[in-house]
GROMACS .gro file of N, CA, C and O in nm:
model
  456
    1MET      N    1  16.627   8.887  29.422
    1MET     CA    2  16.611   8.869  29.288
    1MET      C    3  16.464   8.867  29.252
    1MET      O    4  16.380   8.783  29.301
    2THR      N    5  16.426   8.930  29.154
    2THR     CA    6  16.276   8.934  29.110
    2THR      C    7  16.257   8.876  28.983
    2THR      O    8  16.147   8.848  28.936
    3HIS      N    9  16.360   8.852  28.905
    3HIS     CA   10  16.341   8.793  28.764
    3HIS      C   11  16.384   8.648  28.762
    3HIS      O   12  16.458   8.599  28.837
    4SER      N   13  16.348   8.584  28.649
    4SER     CA   14  16.382   8.449  28.636
    4SER      C   15  16.533   8.448  28.604
    4SER      O   16  16.595   8.541  28.559
    5PHE      N   17  16.608   8.333  28.639
    5PHE     CA   18  16.750   8.332  28.629
    5PHE      C   19  16.796   8.191  28.613
    5PHE      O   20  16.712   8.092  28.636
    6VAL      N   21  16.919   8.169  28.578
    6VAL     CA   22  16.984   8.036  28.582
    6VAL      C   23  17.124   8.055  28.665
    6VAL      O   24  17.190   8.159  28.662
    7LEU      N   25  17.152   7.945  28.721
    7LEU     CA   26  17.278   7.951  28.809
    7LEU      C   27  17.352   7.815  28.783
    7LEU      O   28  17.285   7.708  28.793
    8HIS      N   29  17.464   7.817  28.737
    8HIS     CA   30  17.550   7.689  28.729
    8HIS      C   31  17.598   7.648  28.868
    8HIS      O   32  17.695   7.700  28.912
    9ILE      N   33  17.531   7.559  28.933
    9ILE     CA   34  17.551   7.522  29.071
    9ILE      C   35  17.696   7.480  29.102
    9ILE      O   36  17.747   7.532  29.198
   10PRO      N   37  17.756   7.395  29.019
   10PRO     CA   38  17.894   7.359  29.060
   10PRO      C   39  17.992   7.474  29.075
   10PRO      O   40  18.084   7.463  29.149
   11ASP      N   41  17.966   7.583  28.997
   11ASP     CA   42  18.067   7.692  28.996
   11ASP      C   43  18.023   7.807  29.076
   11ASP      O   44  18.082   7.911  29.088
   12ALA      N   45  17.903   7.794  29.152
   12ALA     CA   46  17.844   7.903  29.221
   12ALA      C   47  17.938   7.953  29.332
   12ALA      O   48  17.994   7.862  29.414
   13GLU      N   49  17.968   8.073  29.349
   13GLU     CA   50  18.052   8.125  29.465
   13GLU      C   51  17.979   8.134  29.589
   13GLU      O   52  17.869   8.196  29.583
   14LEU      N   53  18.028   8.074  29.693
   14LEU     CA   54  17.947   8.068  29.816
   14LEU      C   55  18.014   8.149  29.924
   14LEU      O   56  18.141   8.164  29.917
   15GLU      N   57  17.944   8.186  30.031
   15GLU     CA   58  17.998   8.256  30.135
   15GLU      C   59  18.000   8.184  30.263
   15GLU      O   60  17.910   8.094  30.286
   16PRO      N   61  18.093   8.200  30.348
   16PRO     CA   62  18.098   8.121  30.490
   16PRO      C   63  17.965   8.137  30.567
   16PRO      O   64  17.914   8.240  30.578
   17GLU      N   65  17.925   8.041  30.614
   17GLU     CA   66  17.819   8.020  30.716
   17GLU      C   67  17.856   7.940  30.830
   17GLU      O   68  17.828   7.830  30.836
   18PRO      N   69  17.926   8.001  30.924
   18PRO     CA   70  17.977   7.934  31.036
   18PRO      C   71  17.877   7.851  31.111
   18PRO      O   72  17.766   7.894  31.135
   19LEU      N   73  17.924   7.731  31.157
   19LEU     CA   74  17.843   7.638  31.238
   19LEU      C   75  17.857   7.677  31.386
   19LEU      O   76  17.951   7.728  31.420
   20ALA      N   77  17.743   7.666  31.452
   20ALA     CA   78  17.757   7.675  31.600
   20ALA      C   79  17.844   7.566  31.656
   20ALA      O   80  17.830   7.455  31.621
   21PRO      N   81  17.935   7.603  31.753
   21PRO     CA   82  18.031   7.497  31.796
   21PRO      C   83  17.951   7.375  31.851
   21PRO      O   84  17.997   7.258  31.837
   22GLU      N   85  17.832   7.387  31.917
   22GLU     CA   86  17.762   7.277  31.967
   22GLU      C   87  17.710   7.179  31.868
   22GLU      O   88  17.670   7.069  31.888
   23GLN      N   89  17.702   7.222  31.734
   23GLN     CA   90  17.662   7.146  31.626
   23GLN      C   91  17.761   7.051  31.578
   23GLN      O   92  17.738   6.944  31.518
   24ILE      N   93  17.902   7.072  31.603
   24ILE     CA   94  18.001   6.992  31.547
   24ILE      C   95  18.026   6.878  31.646
   24ILE      O   96  18.052   6.896  31.767
   25VAL      N   97  18.002   6.754  31.586
   25VAL     CA   98  18.036   6.627  31.660
   25VAL      C   99  18.173   6.586  31.650
   25VAL      O  100  18.237   6.546  31.749
   26SER      N  101  18.225   6.592  31.527
   26SER     CA  102  18.370   6.549  31.508
   26SER      C  103  18.416   6.617  31.376
   26SER      O  104  18.333   6.648  31.293
   27GLY      N  105  18.553   6.625  31.376
   27GLY     CA  106  18.610   6.683  31.251
   27GLY      C  107  18.607   6.833  31.260
   27GLY      O  108  18.578   6.895  31.357
   28THR      N  109  18.644   6.896  31.140
   28THR     CA  110  18.641   7.039  31.134
   28THR      C  111  18.555   7.088  31.009
   28THR      O  112  18.615   7.152  30.920
   29PRO      N  113  18.429   7.045  31.007
   29PRO     CA  114  18.346   7.075  30.886
   29PRO      C  115  18.329   7.233  30.875
   29PRO      O  116  18.315   7.295  30.978
   30GLU      N  117  18.330   7.273  30.755
   30GLU     CA  118  18.299   7.417  30.720
   30GLU      C  119  18.195   7.420  30.629
   30GLU      O  120  18.185   7.347  30.534
   31VAL      N  121  18.095   7.514  30.660
   31VAL     CA  122  17.977   7.534  30.575
   31VAL      C  123  17.986   7.668  30.493
   31VAL      O  124  18.034   7.774  30.550
   32THR      N  125  17.941   7.660  30.370
   32THR     CA  126  17.927   7.787  30.285
   32THR      C  127  17.796   7.775  30.220
   32THR      O  128  17.741   7.674  30.197
   33GLY      N  129  17.747   7.891  30.177
   33GLY     CA  130  17.612   7.885  30.111
   33GLY      C  131  17.588   8.015  30.036
   33GLY      O  132  17.668   8.118  30.043
   34LYS      N  133  17.481   8.019  29.964
   34LYS     CA  134  17.423   8.130  29.900
   34LYS      C  135  17.283   8.123  29.877
   34LYS      O  136  17.232   8.023  29.826
   35VAL      N  137  17.204   8.220  29.928
   35VAL     CA  138  17.065   8.230  29.902
   35VAL      C  139  17.044   8.295  29.771
   35VAL      O  140  17.099   8.410  29.743
   36VAL      N  141  16.980   8.229  29.673
   36VAL     CA  142  16.961   8.278  29.541
   36VAL      C  143  16.830   8.338  29.513
   36VAL      O  144  16.800   8.405  29.425
   37TRP      N  145  16.738   8.296  29.600
   37TRP     CA  146  16.588   8.360  29.588
   37TRP      C  147  16.524   8.341  29.732
   37TRP      O  148  16.542   8.248  29.799
   38GLU      N  149  16.452   8.456  29.761
   38GLU     CA  150  16.370   8.441  29.886
   38GLU      C  151  16.240   8.516  29.856
   38GLU      O  152  16.227   8.614  29.795
   39SER      N  153  16.131   8.453  29.910
   39SER     CA  154  15.991   8.509  29.885
   39SER      C  155  15.986   8.639  29.967
   39SER      O  156  16.062   8.658  30.066
   40GLU      N  157  15.890   8.729  29.931
   40GLU     CA  158  15.878   8.858  30.000
   40GLU      C  159  15.855   8.839  30.146
   40GLU      O  160  15.892   8.919  30.231
   41ASP      N  161  15.781   8.734  30.189
   41ASP     CA  162  15.751   8.713  30.325
   41ASP      C  163  15.855   8.641  30.405
   41ASP      O  164  15.854   8.619  30.525
   42GLY      N  165  15.961   8.592  30.338
   42GLY     CA  166  16.080   8.525  30.388
   42GLY      C  167  16.055   8.388  30.426
   42GLY      O  168  16.135   8.323  30.483
   43ARG      N  169  15.943   8.333  30.392
   43ARG     CA  170  15.916   8.187  30.422
   43ARG      C  171  15.959   8.086  30.332
   43ARG      O  172  15.960   7.966  30.350
   44GLN      N  173  15.984   8.131  30.193
   44GLN     CA  174  16.034   8.033  30.093
   44GLN      C  175  16.182   8.081  30.062
   44GLN      O  176  16.201   8.206  30.026
   45VAL      N  177  16.275   7.982  30.062
   45VAL     CA  178  16.414   8.021  30.051
   45VAL      C  179  16.462   7.919  29.952
   45VAL      O  180  16.440   7.794  29.971
   46ARG      N  181  16.542   7.962  29.848
   46ARG     CA  182  16.611   7.868  29.750
   46ARG      C  183  16.753   7.903  29.752
   46ARG      O  184  16.800   8.022  29.759
   47GLY      N  185  16.846   7.814  29.743
   47GLY     CA  186  16.984   7.833  29.743
   47GLY      C  187  17.088   7.727  29.724
   47GLY      O  188  17.034   7.607  29.684
   48VAL      N  189  17.207   7.744  29.751
   48VAL     CA  190  17.304   7.639  29.735
   48VAL      C  191  17.376   7.636  29.870
   48VAL      O  192  17.411   7.735  29.921
   49TRP      N  193  17.406   7.512  29.905
   49TRP     CA  194  17.476   7.496  30.044
   49TRP      C  195  17.592   7.391  30.029
   49TRP      O  196  17.571   7.292  29.951
   50GLN      N  197  17.690   7.402  30.095
   50GLN     CA  198  17.809   7.314  30.089
   50GLN      C  199  17.860   7.282  30.231
   50GLN      O  200  17.880   7.386  30.307
   51ILE      N  201  17.901   7.169  30.263
   51ILE     CA  202  17.971   7.136  30.379
   51ILE      C  203  18.090   7.038  30.356
   51ILE      O  204  18.075   6.950  30.272
   52THR      N  205  18.199   7.068  30.419
   52THR     CA  206  18.320   6.974  30.407
   52THR      C  207  18.301   6.867  30.499
   52THR      O  208  18.225   6.863  30.598
   53PRO      N  209  18.384   6.756  30.487
   53PRO     CA  210  18.379   6.632  30.569
   53PRO      C  211  18.375   6.666  30.717
   53PRO      O  212  18.450   6.751  30.774
   54GLY      N  213  18.304   6.585  30.798
   54GLY     CA  214  18.288   6.593  30.941
   54GLY      C  215  18.152   6.540  30.969
   54GLY      O  216  18.080   6.488  30.894
   55VAL      N  217  18.120   6.549  31.107
   55VAL     CA  218  17.993   6.506  31.159
   55VAL      C  219  17.931   6.619  31.231
   55VAL      O  220  18.001   6.686  31.316
   56VAL      N  221  17.808   6.659  31.191
   56VAL     CA  222  17.736   6.778  31.253
   56VAL      C  223  17.582   6.732  31.287
   56VAL      O  224  17.538   6.638  31.228
   57THR      N  225  17.526   6.801  31.374
   57THR     CA  226  17.390   6.786  31.411
   57THR      C  227  17.309   6.901  31.364
   57THR      O  228  17.369   7.018  31.349
   58ASP      N  229  17.178   6.888  31.337
   58ASP     CA  230  17.097   6.997  31.300
   58ASP      C  231  16.951   6.976  31.340
   58ASP      O  232  16.915   6.850  31.352
   59THR      N  233  16.869   7.073  31.336
   59THR     CA  234  16.721   7.064  31.340
   59THR      C  235  16.675   7.128  31.221
   59THR      O  236  16.706   7.239  31.199
   60GLU      N  237  16.606   7.043  31.145
   60GLU     CA  238  16.563   7.083  30.998
   60GLU      C  239  16.445   7.169  30.995
   60GLU      O  240  16.354   7.153  31.074
   61ALA      N  241  16.426   7.237  30.883
   61ALA     CA  242  16.303   7.297  30.830
   61ALA      C  243  16.252   7.207  30.727
   61ALA      O  244  16.314   7.110  30.693
   62ASP      N  245  16.130   7.234  30.676
   62ASP     CA  246  16.087   7.160  30.561
   62ASP      C  247  16.174   7.188  30.448
   62ASP      O  248  16.189   7.310  30.407
   63GLU      N  249  16.230   7.094  30.386
   63GLU     CA  250  16.336   7.116  30.283
   63GLU      C  251  16.340   7.003  30.174
   63GLU      O  252  16.329   6.885  30.211
   64LEU      N  253  16.339   7.044  30.049
   64LEU     CA  254  16.376   6.949  29.942
   64LEU      C  255  16.512   6.991  29.890
   64LEU      O  256  16.537   7.107  29.871
   65PHE      N  257  16.597   6.895  29.868
   65PHE     CA  258  16.730   6.924  29.816
   65PHE      C  259  16.778   6.826  29.713
   65PHE      O  260  16.728   6.708  29.715
   66VAL      N  261  16.865   6.861  29.626
   66VAL     CA  262  16.927   6.769  29.537
   66VAL      C  263  17.074   6.779  29.551
   66VAL      O  264  17.132   6.896  29.539
   67VAL      N  265  17.140   6.674  29.564
   67VAL     CA  266  17.289   6.669  29.582
   67VAL      C  267  17.355   6.691  29.450
   67VAL      O  268  17.324   6.613  29.349
   68ILE      N  269  17.438   6.773  29.435
   68ILE     CA  270  17.513   6.814  29.306
   68ILE      C  271  17.648   6.733  29.317
   68ILE      O  272  17.691   6.674  29.210
   69SER      N  273  17.720   6.727  29.426
   69SER     CA  274  17.845   6.658  29.440
   69SER      C  275  17.856   6.618  29.587
   69SER      O  276  17.806   6.676  29.673
   70GLY      N  277  17.947   6.520  29.603
   70GLY     CA  278  17.987   6.467  29.739
   70GLY      C  279  17.898   6.363  29.794
   70GLY      O  280  17.797   6.315  29.716
   71SER      N  281  17.910   6.330  29.922
   71SER     CA  282  17.826   6.233  29.976
   71SER      C  283  17.811   6.239  30.119
   71SER      O  284  17.911   6.294  30.189
   72ALA      N  285  17.704   6.192  30.178
   72ALA     CA  286  17.680   6.203  30.329
   72ALA      C  287  17.582   6.095  30.361
   72ALA      O  288  17.503   6.046  30.284
   73THR      N  289  17.585   6.072  30.494
   73THR     CA  290  17.482   5.977  30.550
   73THR      C  291  17.403   6.076  30.662
   73THR      O  292  17.470   6.139  30.731
   74ILE      N  293  17.281   6.080  30.644
   74ILE     CA  294  17.196   6.158  30.742
   74ILE      C  295  17.102   6.082  30.818
   74ILE      O  296  17.015   6.004  30.765
   75GLU      N  297  17.138   6.074  30.952
   75GLU     CA  298  17.053   5.994  31.041
   75GLU      C  299  16.947   6.089  31.094
   75GLU      O  300  16.964   6.189  31.148
   76VAL      N  301  16.812   6.045  31.073
   76VAL     CA  302  16.703   6.125  31.138
   76VAL      C  303  16.673   6.052  31.263
   76VAL      O  304  16.630   5.932  31.258
   77GLU      N  305  16.673   6.135  31.365
   77GLU     CA  306  16.632   6.086  31.496
   77GLU      C  307  16.493   6.028  31.491
   77GLU      O  308  16.393   6.089  31.447
   78GLU      N  309  16.478   5.899  31.545
   78GLU     CA  310  16.348   5.827  31.534
   78GLU      C  311  16.292   5.822  31.393
   78GLU      O  312  16.173   5.821  31.367
   79GLY      N  313  16.382   5.800  31.300
   79GLY     CA  314  16.337   5.803  31.160
   79GLY      C  315  16.451   5.726  31.072
   79GLY      O  316  16.524   5.645  31.132
   80PRO      N  317  16.448   5.739  30.944
   80PRO     CA  318  16.533   5.668  30.863
   80PRO      C  319  16.680   5.720  30.862
   80PRO      O  320  16.700   5.840  30.904
   81THR      N  321  16.773   5.641  30.808
   81THR     CA  322  16.902   5.686  30.778
   81THR      C  323  16.902   5.703  30.614
   81THR      O  324  16.876   5.607  30.549
   82LEU      N  325  16.942   5.818  30.581
   82LEU     CA  326  16.938   5.859  30.433
   82LEU      C  327  17.094   5.856  30.392
   82LEU      O  328  17.176   5.924  30.460
   83THR      N  329  17.120   5.788  30.275
   83THR     CA  330  17.251   5.801  30.221
   83THR      C  331  17.233   5.870  30.099
   83THR      O  332  17.154   5.832  30.004
   84VAL      N  333  17.306   5.987  30.079
   84VAL     CA  334  17.288   6.073  29.959
   84VAL      C  335  17.421   6.090  29.886
   84VAL      O  336  17.530   6.103  29.947
   85GLY      N  337  17.406   6.118  29.752
   85GLY     CA  338  17.515   6.137  29.673
   85GLY      C  339  17.466   6.215  29.539
   85GLY      O  340  17.354   6.240  29.536
   86PRO      N  341  17.560   6.232  29.453
   86PRO     CA  342  17.526   6.312  29.331
   86PRO      C  343  17.401   6.267  29.264
   86PRO      O  344  17.386   6.147  29.238
   87GLY      N  345  17.310   6.346  29.231
   87GLY     CA  346  17.192   6.325  29.158
   87GLY      C  347  17.066   6.279  29.248
   87GLY      O  348  16.953   6.271  29.205
   88ASP      N  349  17.099   6.262  29.387
   88ASP     CA  350  16.992   6.218  29.476
   88ASP      C  351  16.910   6.350  29.528
   88ASP      O  352  16.965   6.447  29.547
   89MET      N  353  16.771   6.323  29.524
   89MET     CA  354  16.692   6.414  29.589
   89MET      C  355  16.646   6.366  29.720
   89MET      O  356  16.617   6.246  29.732
   90ALA      N  357  16.634   6.455  29.818
   90ALA     CA  358  16.598   6.413  29.957
   90ALA      C  359  16.497   6.523  30.025
   90ALA      O  360  16.505   6.638  29.966
   91VAL      N  361  16.413   6.472  30.103
   91VAL     CA  362  16.312   6.563  30.169
   91VAL      C  363  16.337   6.548  30.322
   91VAL      O  364  16.334   6.433  30.367
   92LEU      N  365  16.353   6.652  30.378
   92LEU     CA  366  16.356   6.660  30.542
   92LEU      C  367  16.234   6.740  30.576
   92LEU      O  368  16.192   6.828  30.513
   93ARG      N  369  16.190   6.704  30.695
   93ARG     CA  370  16.067   6.761  30.753
   93ARG      C  371  16.104   6.854  30.870
   93ARG      O  372  16.191   6.834  30.946
   94GLU      N  373  16.027   6.963  30.879
   94GLU     CA  374  16.035   7.060  30.986
   94GLU      C  375  16.049   6.986  31.122
   94GLU      O  376  15.961   6.894  31.149
   95GLY      N  377  16.148   7.015  31.201
   95GLY     CA  378  16.163   6.960  31.328
   95GLY      C  379  16.250   6.831  31.327
   95GLY      O  380  16.287   6.784  31.444
   96ASP      N  381  16.284   6.771  31.219
   96ASP     CA  382  16.371   6.647  31.211
   96ASP      C  383  16.504   6.695  31.286
   96ASP      O  384  16.564   6.789  31.257
   97ARG      N  385  16.541   6.603  31.376
   97ARG     CA  386  16.672   6.627  31.442
   97ARG      C  387  16.755   6.526  31.371
   97ARG      O  388  16.740   6.407  31.369
   98THR      N  389  16.865   6.574  31.308
   98THR     CA  390  16.962   6.496  31.224
   98THR      C  391  17.096   6.495  31.261
   98THR      O  392  17.146   6.596  31.324
   99THR      N  393  17.167   6.391  31.228
   99THR     CA  394  17.315   6.390  31.238
   99THR      C  395  17.371   6.373  31.106
   99THR      O  396  17.333   6.258  31.039
  100TRP      N  397  17.442   6.452  31.045
  100TRP     CA  398  17.499   6.438  30.915
  100TRP      C  399  17.641   6.395  30.922
  100TRP      O  400  17.729   6.460  30.985
  101THR      N  401  17.690   6.285  30.866
  101THR     CA  402  17.809   6.241  30.844
  101THR      C  403  17.856   6.259  30.704
  101THR      O  404  17.807   6.188  30.613
  102VAL      N  405  17.933   6.361  30.679
  102VAL     CA  406  17.972   6.401  30.550
  102VAL      C  407  18.108   6.337  30.509
  102VAL      O  408  18.211   6.349  30.573
  103HIS      N  409  18.097   6.248  30.413
  103HIS     CA  410  18.208   6.164  30.368
  103HIS      C  411  18.302   6.242  30.266
  103HIS      O  412  18.425   6.229  30.280
  104GLU      N  413  18.239   6.310  30.179
  104GLU     CA  414  18.303   6.392  30.077
  104GLU      C  415  18.241   6.528  30.073
  104GLU      O  416  18.111   6.519  30.090
  105THR      N  417  18.315   6.627  30.052
  105THR     CA  418  18.246   6.763  30.046
  105THR      C  419  18.118   6.758  29.972
  105THR      O  420  18.119   6.721  29.851
  106LEU      N  421  18.017   6.801  30.035
  106LEU     CA  422  17.873   6.781  29.968
  106LEU      C  423  17.827   6.919  29.941
  106LEU      O  424  17.829   7.022  30.015
  107ARG      N  425  17.771   6.932  29.817
  107ARG     CA  426  17.721   7.047  29.764
  107ARG      C  427  17.576   7.025  29.722
  107ARG      O  428  17.545   6.923  29.652
  108LYS      N  429  17.472   7.101  29.761
  108LYS     CA  430  17.336   7.070  29.731
  108LYS      C  431  17.264   7.203  29.695
  108LYS      O  432  17.305   7.310  29.737
  109ALA      N  433  17.160   7.196  29.605
  109ALA     CA  434  17.065   7.299  29.580
  109ALA      C  435  16.939   7.267  29.658
  109ALA      O  436  16.899   7.148  29.673
  110TYR      N  437  16.888   7.370  29.723
  110TYR     CA  438  16.773   7.339  29.816
  110TYR      C  439  16.660   7.431  29.803
  110TYR      O  440  16.683   7.545  29.751
  111ALA      N  441  16.540   7.401  29.837
  111ALA     CA  442  16.420   7.468  29.848
  111ALA      C  443  16.373   7.449  29.992
  111ALA      O  444  16.351   7.338  30.036
  112ILE      N  445  16.359   7.551  30.073
  112ILE     CA  446  16.325   7.540  30.214
  112ILE      C  447  16.193   7.624  30.233
  112ILE      O  448  16.180   7.731  30.180
  113THR      N  449  16.106   7.570  30.311
  113THR     CA  450  15.976   7.647  30.354
  113THR      C  451  15.999   7.662  30.513
  113THR      O  452  16.006   7.561  30.585
  114LEU      N  453  15.991   7.784  30.550
  114LEU     CA  454  15.995   7.813  30.697
  114LEU      C  455  15.867   7.838  30.753
  114LEU      O  456  15.773   7.871  30.688
   0.00000   0.00000   0.00000
């Protein structure tokens, strides 16, 4: 996308983004998402991401996100435990190893730097 735009995040249609089996700690979480903008060099990505309840692990990129709906607890290895819900903004740092416990289907808008 090269022009300015608006997207109503709660109604955005998302596509499946399967988790690697080794990321799933418990439950049957499903991830969907949509990249809405990417820089020419691919280092800046903006989008919408959603995950259903369960527990998963991840290694993060530099990311700022705002929770639109749902809730989760994010444990950062050797760092804080973040509790996020609608309206919360969070920042994750590149290399953070995290465990996400998703309590209610969580939808977020994100900006990632790779």
